Amino acid sequence: MSSTAELQKGVIKEEKTEIVVKVKRFSKERGEWWQEYKLAVDRFTQITEVLRRIRSEQDPSLSYRAACHMAVCGSCAMKINGAPRLACKTLALDLVKRYNDNVITLEPMDRFPVVKDLITDMTEFYDKMYSVKPRLYPSPQVLEDKAQHRLRPEDQRLLWKYAQCIWCGLCVSSCPAVRIDEKFLGPAAHAKGFRFLADPRDTIQEERMKILLDSAWRCTYCYMCFEVCPREIEPVEAIKLTRTYTPPEGMSEVSRMGEKHTDAIKESITKSGKLMEAYVYGKAYGAGAIRDFVYFLASGRGKYLLVREKPVNNISEVKKLMGEAK
Amino acid sequence: MEKSSYDAVVVGAGLAGLMSAYYIAKDKHRVAVISKVFPTRSHSSAAEGGIAAYIKGNSDPNDNPDYMTYDTVKGGDYLVDQDAAELLSNKSGEIVEIMERWGALFNRQPDGRVAIRYFGGQTYPRTRFVGDKTGMALLHTLFERTSGENIDIFPEWFALDLVIDDSKRVNGVVAMEMKTMNPIFFKARAVVLATGGMGMLYRHTTNSYINTGDGYGMALRAGAPIKDPEFVQFHPTALYPSDILISEAARGEGAILKNVNGERFMTKYAPHKLDLAPRDVVSRAILTEVKEGRGYPGVYVGLDLTHLGEKYIKERLALAYEAAKTFAGVDAVNEPIPVRPAQHYYMGGIDVNTMGQNEEIKGLFAAGEAACVSVHGANRLGSNSLLETLVFGRETGITVSRYLSATPELSVDTNPEPILDEAYKFVKSESGVPFGEILEKLRDAMWDRVGVFRDEDGLREALSTITSLREKVKEMYVTDKSGVYNTEFFNALEMRNMMDLAVVIAKAALERRESRGAHYRLDYPKRDDANYLVHTLAYIRGNTVEITTKPVRMTRWQPEERVY
Amino acid sequence: MKIAYYPGCATHGYAHDVDTATKIVAETLGIELVEVDDWNCCGGGFLDEKDPVSHVALNLRNLSQVEKMGFNKMTTPCSVCLHSHRKAEVVYKEDTNLRRSVDERIKETSVKYSGNSTTEHLVWILVRDVGVETIKSRVKKPLTGIRVAAFYGCQMLRPSKYLGFEDPFTAKSLETLIQTTGATPVTFPMRSACCGFPLMGSNEKGALRLAFNVLNSAKQMNSDLLVHPCSLCHLQMDITQEKVKAEFNLTWRLPAIYITQLLGLAFGYSADELEIPKYAREVLTEKGYLTTF
């Protein structure tokens, strides 16, 4: 039964459930420790409210960030039951139900250095955001009020999707590519970067491509950012869209390789309707493929070279679907 | 204490603070922005529905800025300074155009121009919006803009108090880096307080946890008055029970309030404007329905969107839809959203003129919700707060810049150390009252007795409770002795700010024996222009609150009966 | 049970052993896999970035073929193929602009997509439809004593908006299946991290590091083998592991096999029948699970 219907009948007595909250705490003076709190909550209680009540009623020393309690300010990012989440957007009893356990664990986000309890140092995140020049550079005529911006509703919709990043850091904290590659700007900065790259009112598109393109090819498409983003920005999709841009001059090695690889895949599909691995390898890596061949043979997979997958019979249909030849 | 010199310091990095900093820096003055949160976490981001603006060539053909001023004056129950409201209306169009140029992604009409919708109390539709995350969109646009300018931003620095010299002149502000707990005296000839509102004084509020009225406390301790402190806005449609704001945009887009019998009860309270009557009117209507037994058992009413259709709801009212779904488990496509009034906005604030300048303390400026320019009077209209932050943020910035050019460098060297000594007392104490104990009692007292409906007895009781709680602040102590990001210490300082403001609100509410806008006295249900068409000015002198008055500035609109 | 089967290019190519083992296991469990008629490539996880319209159109063609065969569902052993189809299904529903372009493309072809048919991972079918008890009942040679790391990778789990079979942070389908074989499932920290395969094309160094992180995390928990649900993870964790070994000067290996290969072993099939990869055979032999090499 829906909650309003229940409430209309007055059957809800705001039933309280006892939960145990385990917080991974840290202070410079004491180091790291786990602390447990018990409190009774109802099914509307957000984790931010759990934290506020612990601080107000049990332990004033517990440190965390929280502000808007409605998932627009991005302050309360943390790991809840091991997953990157916003505390305000998480209801305590939802977790109890989902994990079938009345113990809830709270930890600071991964990746960023812990400062105190659930508070992390997000300098790296902010620096990455600033590095994409996150602001519109309109034409001088517009700035001088000699011309007017217009924006098609569909462009507004596309840009707004990626403009809604609330700088919470959850995606970067859980991104594997950021962890291994300092040249990768990370999901949030890419969403932000694309929001301006694709803005028809902007005037520094070439510079933006220089900033974004090499990095875009360093993403590994694991969809973690898509999964954890509390605003459903889908940063990985911004990266995919960024890869479709071609910079005006010289591509970096990473983006050149990446583009060659993707082109080879598309060509293979256009030709045969399938991804012919040998074809893609040869096309993308050229002579470099020979080195891989050694490993391939060593693994005992040589026999599969003889497996020849047949092309799609109705190849003309595939070509039509790919927009080739009318 | 370490010292750092600037021409001006802005406290608060929401829309008002950043806007004023932008215009101070534009004239090459050295400006620091201090904020206890990273700028995008500021409460401006929570503003949902929109920003009102009369844009020439892109408004209702019958509309003009005078209608907008009239709506604002009437909405504010004539406690509005009409010159300030005129300025607000006249500059509304250009301020929206500035934000547009800087990249704000306003919703568009099919021809590419900025779109428009109705909000409460508007004669013609004027609200410009970015979905229902307008505040967030504007704050990000402005922050991103200013992050490319020559402005030193100090995020997660907590401002303790203003440094004032013997001739009642601002010398700067003492602030502490929250991470390192390192205090610095920011020496400056001008300080802009843009610290936002104070919702945490109330048990139920739509405000952020960070809205603890820090600027009001700082101003009061510096000897500046709070103007019209008794005027607290209660938003009619906070989600039950989490108090998350369901934007007025919902009603602007056609949502209807219904009581437990399914009746559209606003027909009784505002026969013409119905659900789009101003917020004070609607809040009282809801609570009257509840009091008379026509609310739902949890003490709320229903906000019905179901007739708007799924596509429309999800596109135009995404945040309201999402909030109801996530936080109350209600699918607004199929059933009404449970709502009740909650504290939402503070019309009162640091007394400043239309240039953002306090006239008693030289070098003190304020903007946004922290300030009281008197554009909202006794009740603010929806969509006027975002507008105020930007219009008066800019006016204040320009004034500060002018002030700096005309004011020589400070020659005196006022000792800021006592400010620190005062603050450190809380950590040095080994026993006493933790802040939470005081806070919870304060929030209940304010909600129960200084809320939507008030009366003499309740206010007297509240005042006595608050006064004794304020005494307890002296015994407050911080259990955590950590020297890194000690949030308990900052919570204690916030508690002090909240108490200084609370006592002023209760006292002023007691002294205003009439009903006007959001200040509703059950024992004096009528507006009394003969005695009370004046602003309240409240000062704290030691342990007492001093109340004086100041005339309301009228230009063209004489008070008339306020019916909707 | 009869179900449409979409092997995908890798499963019919360099990861052919996945196909072989999957067919054997399906048959043993009474599942009749009917290969989708004249299927085409899903885009390999890359076509959507180059050409989103073609990506959706091609994936809808596969689903259209499935519908023509009288099914409302197809299953695939490859997480990337699964992800690619699921994405196409979702964006076709949600993105009206894209849908318009796709409809334009499919207009003059035989493709008819009702919007009702969908794609499911083979693992889901095994866990949900076949069930633990049935699988257990087929086990002839329990793999008792061997520690098997359950590696999910990305594309079977994330994003839940496309996939949604299980919570990406608490997934347990692989552990459930491993348990049926008598082996000890190992839940390790990097269980749902990226294997690095998608990065091989553009940034091999980074890809190797990602692969190493996964292998190392599982190895740290004393795993003997690693089991996964994806034909591309298969290539990465098998062939590319040798590159990882060289790059990081490793003195150890953690051989990887596909989940149906593990099930097949427990069902009593030989390593040859299941085409168990070379490095895994070494470990299995050493542990005494394979008598002949």
PDB file of C-alpha atoms in Angstrom, chain B residues 18-207:
ATOM      1  CA  LEU B  18      29.991  35.792  -4.840  1.00  0.00           C
ATOM      2  CA  MET B  19      28.120  38.482  -6.750  1.00  0.00           C
ATOM      3  CA  SER B  20      29.379  41.243  -4.490  1.00  0.00           C
ATOM      4  CA  ALA B  21      32.913  39.799  -4.563  1.00  0.00           C
ATOM      5  CA  TYR B  22      32.781  39.799  -8.351  1.00  0.00           C
ATOM      6  CA  TYR B  23      31.935  43.491  -8.506  1.00  0.00           C
ATOM      7  CA  ILE B  24      34.507  44.408  -5.864  1.00  0.00           C
ATOM      8  CA  ALA B  25      37.236  42.532  -7.726  1.00  0.00           C
ATOM      9  CA  LYS B  26      36.133  44.000 -11.027  1.00  0.00           C
ATOM     10  CA  ASP B  27      37.517  47.358  -9.918  1.00  0.00           C
ATOM     11  CA  LYS B  28      40.833  45.736  -8.974  1.00  0.00           C
ATOM     12  CA  HIS B  29      40.254  45.822  -5.233  1.00  0.00           C
ATOM     13  CA  ARG B  30      41.733  42.910  -3.327  1.00  0.00           C
ATOM     14  CA  VAL B  31      38.917  40.780  -2.019  1.00  0.00           C
ATOM     15  CA  ALA B  32      38.745  37.594   0.030  1.00  0.00           C
ATOM     16  CA  VAL B  33      35.678  35.374   0.230  1.00  0.00           C
ATOM     17  CA  ILE B  34      35.403  33.333   3.413  1.00  0.00           C
ATOM     18  CA  SER B  35      32.889  30.503   3.589  1.00  0.00           C
ATOM     19  CA  LYS B  36      32.360  27.729   6.097  1.00  0.00           C
ATOM     20  CA  VAL B  37      31.454  25.453   3.202  1.00  0.00           C
ATOM     21  CA  PHE B  38      32.809  25.000  -0.299  1.00  0.00           C
ATOM     22  CA  PRO B  39      30.889  27.573  -2.415  1.00  0.00           C
ATOM     23  CA  THR B  40      28.664  25.116  -4.292  1.00  0.00           C
ATOM     24  CA  ARG B  41      27.427  23.726  -0.962  1.00  0.00           C
ATOM     25  CA  SER B  42      25.909  27.088  -0.039  1.00  0.00           C
ATOM     26  CA  HIS B  43      22.197  27.190   0.578  1.00  0.00           C
ATOM     27  CA  SER B  44      21.577  29.165  -2.629  1.00  0.00           C
ATOM     28  CA  SER B  45      21.898  25.802  -4.364  1.00  0.00           C
ATOM     29  CA  ALA B  46      18.702  24.626  -2.689  1.00  0.00           C
ATOM     30  CA  ALA B  47      16.512  27.328  -4.244  1.00  0.00           C
ATOM     31  CA  GLU B  48      14.237  25.543  -6.627  1.00  0.00           C
ATOM     32  CA  GLY B  49      11.474  27.313  -8.482  1.00  0.00           C
ATOM     33  CA  GLY B  50      13.057  30.306 -10.081  1.00  0.00           C
ATOM     34  CA  ILE B  51      14.016  33.932 -10.295  1.00  0.00           C
ATOM     35  CA  ALA B  52      11.454  36.628 -11.027  1.00  0.00           C
ATOM     36  CA  ALA B  53      12.327  39.073 -13.766  1.00  0.00           C
ATOM     37  CA  TYR B  54      10.629  41.553 -15.997  1.00  0.00           C
ATOM     38  CA  ILE B  55      12.605  41.245 -19.225  1.00  0.00           C
ATOM     39  CA  LYS B  56      11.775  43.816 -21.835  1.00  0.00           C
ATOM     40  CA  GLY B  57      10.620  42.072 -24.994  1.00  0.00           C
ATOM     41  CA  ASN B  58      10.325  38.753 -23.233  1.00  0.00           C
ATOM     42  CA  SER B  59       7.516  39.184 -20.715  1.00  0.00           C
ATOM     43  CA  ASP B  60       3.757  39.211 -20.752  1.00  0.00           C
ATOM     44  CA  PRO B  61       2.781  42.100 -23.071  1.00  0.00           C
ATOM     45  CA  ASN B  62       0.605  43.624 -20.338  1.00  0.00           C
ATOM     46  CA  ASP B  63       3.314  43.448 -17.679  1.00  0.00           C
ATOM     47  CA  ASN B  64       5.735  46.178 -16.631  1.00  0.00           C
ATOM     48  CA  PRO B  65       8.182  46.718 -13.735  1.00  0.00           C
ATOM     49  CA  ASP B  66       5.590  48.717 -11.797  1.00  0.00           C
ATOM     50  CA  TYR B  67       3.255  45.746 -11.593  1.00  0.00           C
ATOM     51  CA  MET B  68       6.180  43.755 -10.292  1.00  0.00           C
ATOM     52  CA  THR B  69       6.902  46.343  -7.615  1.00  0.00           C
ATOM     53  CA  TYR B  70       3.246  46.505  -6.686  1.00  0.00           C
ATOM     54  CA  ASP B  71       3.085  42.712  -6.329  1.00  0.00           C
ATOM     55  CA  THR B  72       6.164  42.770  -4.115  1.00  0.00           C
ATOM     56  CA  VAL B  73       4.847  45.618  -1.951  1.00  0.00           C
ATOM     57  CA  LYS B  74       1.453  44.036  -1.501  1.00  0.00           C
ATOM     58  CA  GLY B  75       2.973  40.585  -0.984  1.00  0.00           C
ATOM     59  CA  GLY B  76       5.106  42.111   1.771  1.00  0.00           C
ATOM     60  CA  ASP B  77       2.010  43.580   3.442  1.00  0.00           C
ATOM     61  CA  TYR B  78       3.255  47.147   2.932  1.00  0.00           C
ATOM     62  CA  LEU B  79       6.281  46.772   5.175  1.00  0.00           C
ATOM     63  CA  VAL B  80       8.377  47.014   2.024  1.00  0.00           C
ATOM     64  CA  ASP B  81      10.650  49.990   1.358  1.00  0.00           C
ATOM     65  CA  GLN B  82       9.188  50.917  -1.972  1.00  0.00           C
ATOM     66  CA  ASP B  83      12.342  52.471  -3.416  1.00  0.00           C
ATOM     67  CA  ALA B  84      14.153  49.209  -2.748  1.00  0.00           C
ATOM     68  CA  ALA B  85      11.375  47.180  -4.367  1.00  0.00           C
ATOM     69  CA  GLU B  86      11.442  49.473  -7.409  1.00  0.00           C
ATOM     70  CA  LEU B  87      15.154  48.950  -7.744  1.00  0.00           C
ATOM     71  CA  LEU B  88      14.636  45.204  -7.482  1.00  0.00           C
ATOM     72  CA  SER B  89      12.041  45.213 -10.268  1.00  0.00           C
ATOM     73  CA  ASN B  90      13.865  47.633 -12.523  1.00  0.00           C
ATOM     74  CA  LYS B  91      17.104  45.680 -12.452  1.00  0.00           C
ATOM     75  CA  SER B  92      15.537  42.230 -12.597  1.00  0.00           C
ATOM     76  CA  GLY B  93      15.753  41.905 -16.372  1.00  0.00           C
ATOM     77  CA  GLU B  94      19.386  42.885 -16.671  1.00  0.00           C
ATOM     78  CA  ILE B  95      20.440  40.599 -13.839  1.00  0.00           C
ATOM     79  CA  VAL B  96      18.866  37.587 -15.545  1.00  0.00           C
ATOM     80  CA  GLU B  97      20.538  38.640 -18.795  1.00  0.00           C
ATOM     81  CA  ILE B  98      23.909  38.786 -17.054  1.00  0.00           C
ATOM     82  CA  MET B  99      23.475  35.272 -15.725  1.00  0.00           C
ATOM     83  CA  GLU B 100      22.373  34.104 -19.148  1.00  0.00           C
ATOM     84  CA  ARG B 101      25.510  35.557 -20.722  1.00  0.00           C
ATOM     85  CA  TRP B 102      27.615  33.779 -18.167  1.00  0.00           C
ATOM     86  CA  GLY B 103      26.105  30.525 -19.241  1.00  0.00           C
ATOM     87  CA  ALA B 104      23.131  29.842 -16.971  1.00  0.00           C
ATOM     88  CA  LEU B 105      21.033  27.220 -18.727  1.00  0.00           C
ATOM     89  CA  PHE B 106      17.592  28.753 -18.343  1.00  0.00           C
ATOM     90  CA  ASN B 107      14.734  26.711 -19.756  1.00  0.00           C
ATOM     91  CA  ARG B 108      13.896  27.953 -23.217  1.00  0.00           C
ATOM     92  CA  GLN B 109      10.942  28.767 -25.366  1.00  0.00           C
ATOM     93  CA  PRO B 110      10.852  27.084 -28.786  1.00  0.00           C
ATOM     94  CA  ASP B 111      12.345  30.238 -30.347  1.00  0.00           C
ATOM     95  CA  GLY B 112      15.392  30.040 -28.057  1.00  0.00           C
ATOM     96  CA  ARG B 113      14.414  32.820 -25.651  1.00  0.00           C
ATOM     97  CA  VAL B 114      14.280  32.332 -21.884  1.00  0.00           C
ATOM     98  CA  ALA B 115      11.035  30.675 -20.752  1.00  0.00           C
ATOM     99  CA  ILE B 116       8.668  31.924 -18.069  1.00  0.00           C
ATOM    100  CA  ARG B 117       6.144  30.666 -15.482  1.00  0.00           C
ATOM    101  CA  TYR B 118       3.746  31.809 -12.743  1.00  0.00           C
ATOM    102  CA  PHE B 119       4.656  32.024  -9.077  1.00  0.00           C
ATOM    103  CA  GLY B 120       2.639  32.969  -6.003  1.00  0.00           C
ATOM    104  CA  GLY B 121       1.483  36.584  -5.749  1.00  0.00           C
ATOM    105  CA  GLN B 122       2.387  37.532  -9.333  1.00  0.00           C
ATOM    106  CA  THR B 123      -0.087  39.530 -11.419  1.00  0.00           C
ATOM    107  CA  TYR B 124       1.668  38.312 -14.573  1.00  0.00           C
ATOM    108  CA  PRO B 125       4.034  35.354 -14.899  1.00  0.00           C
ATOM    109  CA  ARG B 126       7.640  36.448 -14.366  1.00  0.00           C
ATOM    110  CA  THR B 127       9.547  33.504 -13.025  1.00  0.00           C
ATOM    111  CA  ARG B 128      12.571  32.341 -15.023  1.00  0.00           C
ATOM    112  CA  PHE B 129      13.852  28.907 -14.184  1.00  0.00           C
ATOM    113  CA  VAL B 130      16.237  26.049 -14.803  1.00  0.00           C
ATOM    114  CA  GLY B 131      14.015  23.010 -14.246  1.00  0.00           C
ATOM    115  CA  ASP B 132      13.410  23.134 -10.548  1.00  0.00           C
ATOM    116  CA  LYS B 133      17.051  23.509  -9.648  1.00  0.00           C
ATOM    117  CA  THR B 134      17.325  27.177 -10.475  1.00  0.00           C
ATOM    118  CA  GLY B 135      19.387  28.065  -7.412  1.00  0.00           C
ATOM    119  CA  MET B 136      21.866  25.333  -8.094  1.00  0.00           C
ATOM    120  CA  ALA B 137      22.185  26.333 -11.739  1.00  0.00           C
ATOM    121  CA  LEU B 138      22.739  30.001 -10.885  1.00  0.00           C
ATOM    122  CA  LEU B 139      25.148  29.286  -8.034  1.00  0.00           C
ATOM    123  CA  HIS B 140      27.271  26.997 -10.173  1.00  0.00           C
ATOM    124  CA  THR B 141      27.296  29.490 -13.032  1.00  0.00           C
ATOM    125  CA  LEU B 142      28.342  32.304 -10.741  1.00  0.00           C
ATOM    126  CA  PHE B 143      30.884  30.262  -8.816  1.00  0.00           C
ATOM    127  CA  GLU B 144      32.458  28.955 -11.982  1.00  0.00           C
ATOM    128  CA  ARG B 145      32.586  32.495 -13.316  1.00  0.00           C
ATOM    129  CA  THR B 146      34.204  33.913 -10.188  1.00  0.00           C
ATOM    130  CA  SER B 147      36.659  31.013  -9.928  1.00  0.00           C
ATOM    131  CA  GLY B 148      38.265  32.457 -13.045  1.00  0.00           C
ATOM    132  CA  GLU B 149      38.573  35.954 -11.543  1.00  0.00           C
ATOM    133  CA  ASN B 150      41.100  37.503  -9.214  1.00  0.00           C
ATOM    134  CA  ILE B 151      39.249  36.622  -6.024  1.00  0.00           C
ATOM    135  CA  ASP B 152      40.817  34.721  -3.127  1.00  0.00           C
ATOM    136  CA  ILE B 153      38.309  32.161  -2.000  1.00  0.00           C
ATOM    137  CA  PHE B 154      38.781  30.563   1.404  1.00  0.00           C
ATOM    138  CA  PRO B 155      36.465  27.556   1.449  1.00  0.00           C
ATOM    139  CA  GLU B 156      35.820  25.854   4.785  1.00  0.00           C
ATOM    140  CA  TRP B 157      36.964  28.803   6.812  1.00  0.00           C
ATOM    141  CA  PHE B 158      34.740  29.780   9.709  1.00  0.00           C
ATOM    142  CA  ALA B 159      34.234  33.481  10.465  1.00  0.00           C
ATOM    143  CA  LEU B 160      34.187  34.139  14.204  1.00  0.00           C
ATOM    144  CA  ASP B 161      33.534  37.828  14.644  1.00  0.00           C
ATOM    145  CA  LEU B 162      33.966  41.258  13.154  1.00  0.00           C
ATOM    146  CA  VAL B 163      36.823  43.403  14.376  1.00  0.00           C
ATOM    147  CA  ILE B 164      35.449  46.868  15.137  1.00  0.00           C
ATOM    148  CA  ASP B 165      37.532  49.823  16.288  1.00  0.00           C
ATOM    149  CA  ASP B 166      36.646  52.479  18.814  1.00  0.00           C
ATOM    150  CA  SER B 167      35.126  54.768  16.228  1.00  0.00           C
ATOM    151  CA  LYS B 168      32.636  52.072  15.188  1.00  0.00           C
ATOM    152  CA  ARG B 169      34.505  51.243  12.030  1.00  0.00           C
ATOM    153  CA  VAL B 170      35.055  47.799  10.543  1.00  0.00           C
ATOM    154  CA  ASN B 171      38.700  46.707  10.732  1.00  0.00           C
ATOM    155  CA  GLY B 172      38.176  43.222   9.404  1.00  0.00           C
ATOM    156  CA  VAL B 173      37.144  39.793  10.546  1.00  0.00           C
ATOM    157  CA  VAL B 174      38.691  36.902  12.430  1.00  0.00           C
ATOM    158  CA  ALA B 175      38.283  33.545  10.712  1.00  0.00           C
ATOM    159  CA  MET B 176      39.648  30.086  11.223  1.00  0.00           C
ATOM    160  CA  GLU B 177      40.612  27.460   8.682  1.00  0.00           C
ATOM    161  CA  MET B 178      38.434  24.531   9.696  1.00  0.00           C
ATOM    162  CA  LYS B 179      40.926  21.886   8.637  1.00  0.00           C
ATOM    163  CA  THR B 180      43.958  23.262  10.464  1.00  0.00           C
ATOM    164  CA  MET B 181      42.060  25.290  13.085  1.00  0.00           C
ATOM    165  CA  ASN B 182      44.488  28.076  12.279  1.00  0.00           C
ATOM    166  CA  PRO B 183      43.002  31.529  13.008  1.00  0.00           C
ATOM    167  CA  ILE B 184      43.763  34.524  10.828  1.00  0.00           C
ATOM    168  CA  PHE B 185      42.880  38.173  11.254  1.00  0.00           C
ATOM    169  CA  PHE B 186      41.628  39.245   7.834  1.00  0.00           C
ATOM    170  CA  LYS B 187      42.276  42.945   7.998  1.00  0.00           C
ATOM    171  CA  ALA B 188      39.991  44.909   5.693  1.00  0.00           C
ATOM    172  CA  ARG B 189      38.250  48.260   5.429  1.00  0.00           C
ATOM    173  CA  ALA B 190      34.997  46.695   4.354  1.00  0.00           C
ATOM    174  CA  VAL B 191      33.232  43.478   5.261  1.00  0.00           C
ATOM    175  CA  VAL B 192      30.192  42.126   3.445  1.00  0.00           C
ATOM    176  CA  LEU B 193      28.110  39.688   5.465  1.00  0.00           C
ATOM    177  CA  ALA B 194      26.425  37.347   3.018  1.00  0.00           C
ATOM    178  CA  THR B 195      25.958  34.474   5.406  1.00  0.00           C
ATOM    179  CA  GLY B 196      22.428  33.482   4.451  1.00  0.00           C
ATOM    180  CA  GLY B 197      19.549  32.510   6.690  1.00  0.00           C
ATOM    181  CA  MET B 198      18.829  30.829   9.983  1.00  0.00           C
ATOM    182  CA  GLY B 199      16.442  27.910   9.498  1.00  0.00           C
ATOM    183  CA  MET B 200      18.194  25.755  12.076  1.00  0.00           C
ATOM    184  CA  LEU B 201      16.556  27.816  14.794  1.00  0.00           C
ATOM    185  CA  TYR B 202      13.340  25.966  14.030  1.00  0.00           C
ATOM    186  CA  ARG B 203      12.393  22.334  14.586  1.00  0.00           C
ATOM    187  CA  HIS B 204      10.978  22.185  11.070  1.00  0.00           C
ATOM    188  CA  THR B 205      12.799  23.955   8.280  1.00  0.00           C
ATOM    189  CA  THR B 206      13.480  23.519   4.594  1.00  0.00           C
ATOM    190  CA  ASN B 207      16.884  25.113   5.135  1.00  0.00           C
TER     191      ASN B 207
END
